[in-house]
Amino acid sequence: MSGFGTPKKDVDDDALLRHYRDTGDMAVLGELYQAHAEMVYYVCLRYLKDSERSKDAVMQIFEELIHKVNKQEIQRFSSWLYVLSRNHCLMQLRVAKNRHHVSIDEFVEFPLAMHPDGDGAEKEKQLTALERCMERLPEKQKRSVDLFFLNEKCYKEIAELTGYSLKEVKSYIQNGKRNLRLCMEASDGKG
Amino acid sequence: MEKGKVDIEFIRRYIRGELTPREMYVLERQAQADPMLMDIILGMEQETLDVHDDHLADIRKRIAECTGQRQTATRRLAPLQRWAVAASILAVLTVGAWWFTREDAIIEQHEATVAATSEQTPEMPEAEAKPLPEPEAPATKERVADTAPRTVRIAAADVAAANQAEKKEERLAMVTPKADTGTGLLDSTIVVGYGTQQRSAPTGVAARLVAAEMDTAVAASARAAENPNKPSPKEGWDAYRQYLRNAVKLAPGQGVVDLAFTVDDEGRPTDIAVIETTNEKLNTFAILIVRDGPRWLRGNATQRDVTLRITF
């Protein structure tokens, strides 16, 4: 019976949104938001690190949603709502001068867009650069990044293999990735 | 998981440590490329899941108050549904026996037809999935017309139908043992029940409970195909079964997944939920097959819930 609480419902987001825009019925918007409230809550919790503040934020984001939902074009509701939620939290952190709680560095790095149109020679050059950059990483970062991205191990396995804690593994991967990106950008500029 | 689409339940299983290392890796790797997924995981890791659930219940209540939503508009009705299921099971016990004795003659006749079909094509058990004769249709219509204590009546009808299907299967297995060996290969479907209205799955669930005990995989419930009040595939059952037969070939494993869903105004299956599965890996696949598959006809407004079994 575990399936009862979690029906898949990405399909009818659009329908509910359209219905709300046609009718202005708050209950419809409520239903739509209910379906995503869990996601919004976790995102808030991730940034605000406090459940009571996060609960309040979920409600504030709902109000923000009411104001913005008809003014912006929304292609995929869940992604749009995620960006709205994240910005709300970041704004709150800034306003509250709580920046020491979460530094910007800790935030998720967006994947680096490699030049997808690069030809074979370009790719080869990038791979060489990547190898060189990998060599330059601090040992722990190098090992973690290598195990994760190249050997496709999950965090837990990496922790078991290396003896690092789970938290360390995550941080090595995150920092290693950032350092790689910086190194790649630098070598790209040179080339 | 496509970017921007997040399966919260999957992440919960990740947090609970229920995933295999490979599944964990896939999720972690996706999170590296998808900030939304990453934020959700990091948020969920802040506290234990039961603490989250308390807070989430509170949030849902606050949203509902804020929008004047009736609480029933949300689908967190598990305790209620359980009671409803219990009530429906009771209906199985009381009505089932009565039905068995009453319908015996019809089943005999039925069985002869099914056996004959199977005998002709012993290597192709999906032949069973063709619409069977309709001994029960008039009875069903009668019940639908009779609106008095509706839920119980329809529950009884569904349950009895499932019972009958079960019985059919048993007999089929006796008469044609060859078909039995082929059941593992069956890639067909059944509709085991219909609810009376949106979200009131109990009648379908009751039917499912009975149907779940079936050893064989296919019981074509052809009565549904004929009844215009119930949701049915827009292009007909044969075309839909053909679609499913093709779709399941791409599945990443074998198993049986029972889905429940509603048909929306545009004929798209929506609110698709897994109610029973023998292979968790197939859940998302099954949902996508139905979601992205052919459209349905809704039937009348009060009978939209469909329960569908997909055998991989």
Coordinates of C-alpha atoms in Angstrom, one line a residue, chain A residues 88-168:
Chain A
H88 CA 13.4 33.4 -2.0
C89 CA 15.6 31.6 0.4
L90 CA 18.8 33.3 -0.9
M91 CA 17.1 36.6 -0.6
Q92 CA 16.1 35.9 2.9
L93 CA 19.6 34.9 3.9
R94 CA 21.0 38.1 2.5
V95 CA 18.4 40.3 4.2
A96 CA 18.9 38.5 7.5
K97 CA 22.6 38.9 7.1
N98 CA 22.9 35.3 7.9
R99 CA 25.5 34.8 5.3
H100 CA 27.8 33.1 7.8
H101 CA 25.4 30.1 7.9
V102 CA 25.9 29.2 4.3
S103 CA 28.6 30.6 2.2
I104 CA 28.0 31.0 -1.5
D105 CA 30.8 28.5 -2.2
E106 CA 28.8 25.8 -0.6
F107 CA 26.0 26.2 -3.1
V108 CA 25.7 23.7 -5.8
E109 CA 27.9 24.2 -8.7
F110 CA 26.2 24.2 -12.0
P111 CA 27.6 21.7 -14.4
L112 CA 30.2 23.1 -16.7
A113 CA 29.1 23.3 -20.3
M114 CA 31.8 21.7 -22.3
H115 CA 31.9 22.8 -25.9
P116 CA 29.6 20.3 -27.4
D117 CA 30.3 21.4 -30.9
G118 CA 34.0 20.9 -30.5
D119 CA 35.6 18.7 -33.2
G120 CA 37.8 15.7 -32.5
A121 CA 41.0 17.7 -32.1
E122 CA 39.3 20.1 -29.7
K123 CA 38.0 17.2 -27.6
E124 CA 41.4 15.7 -27.5
K125 CA 42.9 18.9 -26.3
Q126 CA 40.2 19.2 -23.6
L127 CA 40.8 15.6 -22.4
T128 CA 44.5 16.4 -22.1
A129 CA 43.8 19.5 -20.2
L130 CA 41.4 17.6 -17.9
E131 CA 44.0 15.0 -17.2
R132 CA 46.6 17.6 -16.4
C133 CA 44.1 19.4 -14.1
M134 CA 43.2 16.1 -12.4
E135 CA 46.9 15.7 -11.6
R136 CA 47.0 19.1 -10.0
L137 CA 44.1 18.4 -7.6
P138 CA 44.9 17.7 -4.0
E139 CA 45.2 14.0 -3.4
K140 CA 41.9 13.5 -1.6
Q141 CA 39.9 15.5 -4.1
K142 CA 41.5 13.7 -6.9
R143 CA 40.7 10.3 -5.5
S144 CA 37.1 11.2 -4.7
V145 CA 36.5 12.8 -8.1
D146 CA 38.1 9.9 -9.9
L147 CA 36.1 7.3 -8.0
F148 CA 32.9 9.2 -8.5
F149 CA 33.0 10.6 -12.1
L150 CA 35.2 8.0 -13.7
N151 CA 34.6 4.8 -11.7
E152 CA 31.0 5.5 -11.0
K153 CA 31.0 4.7 -7.3
C154 CA 28.4 6.1 -5.0
Y155 CA 29.4 8.3 -2.0
K156 CA 29.0 5.4 0.4
E157 CA 31.3 3.2 -1.6
I158 CA 33.9 5.9 -1.9
A159 CA 33.7 6.4 1.8
E160 CA 34.3 2.7 2.3
L161 CA 37.1 2.5 -0.2
T162 CA 39.0 5.5 1.0
G163 CA 38.2 5.6 4.7
Y164 CA 37.0 9.3 4.4
S165 CA 33.7 10.2 6.1
L166 CA 30.6 10.6 3.9
K167 CA 30.7 14.3 4.6
E168 CA 34.3 14.6 3.5

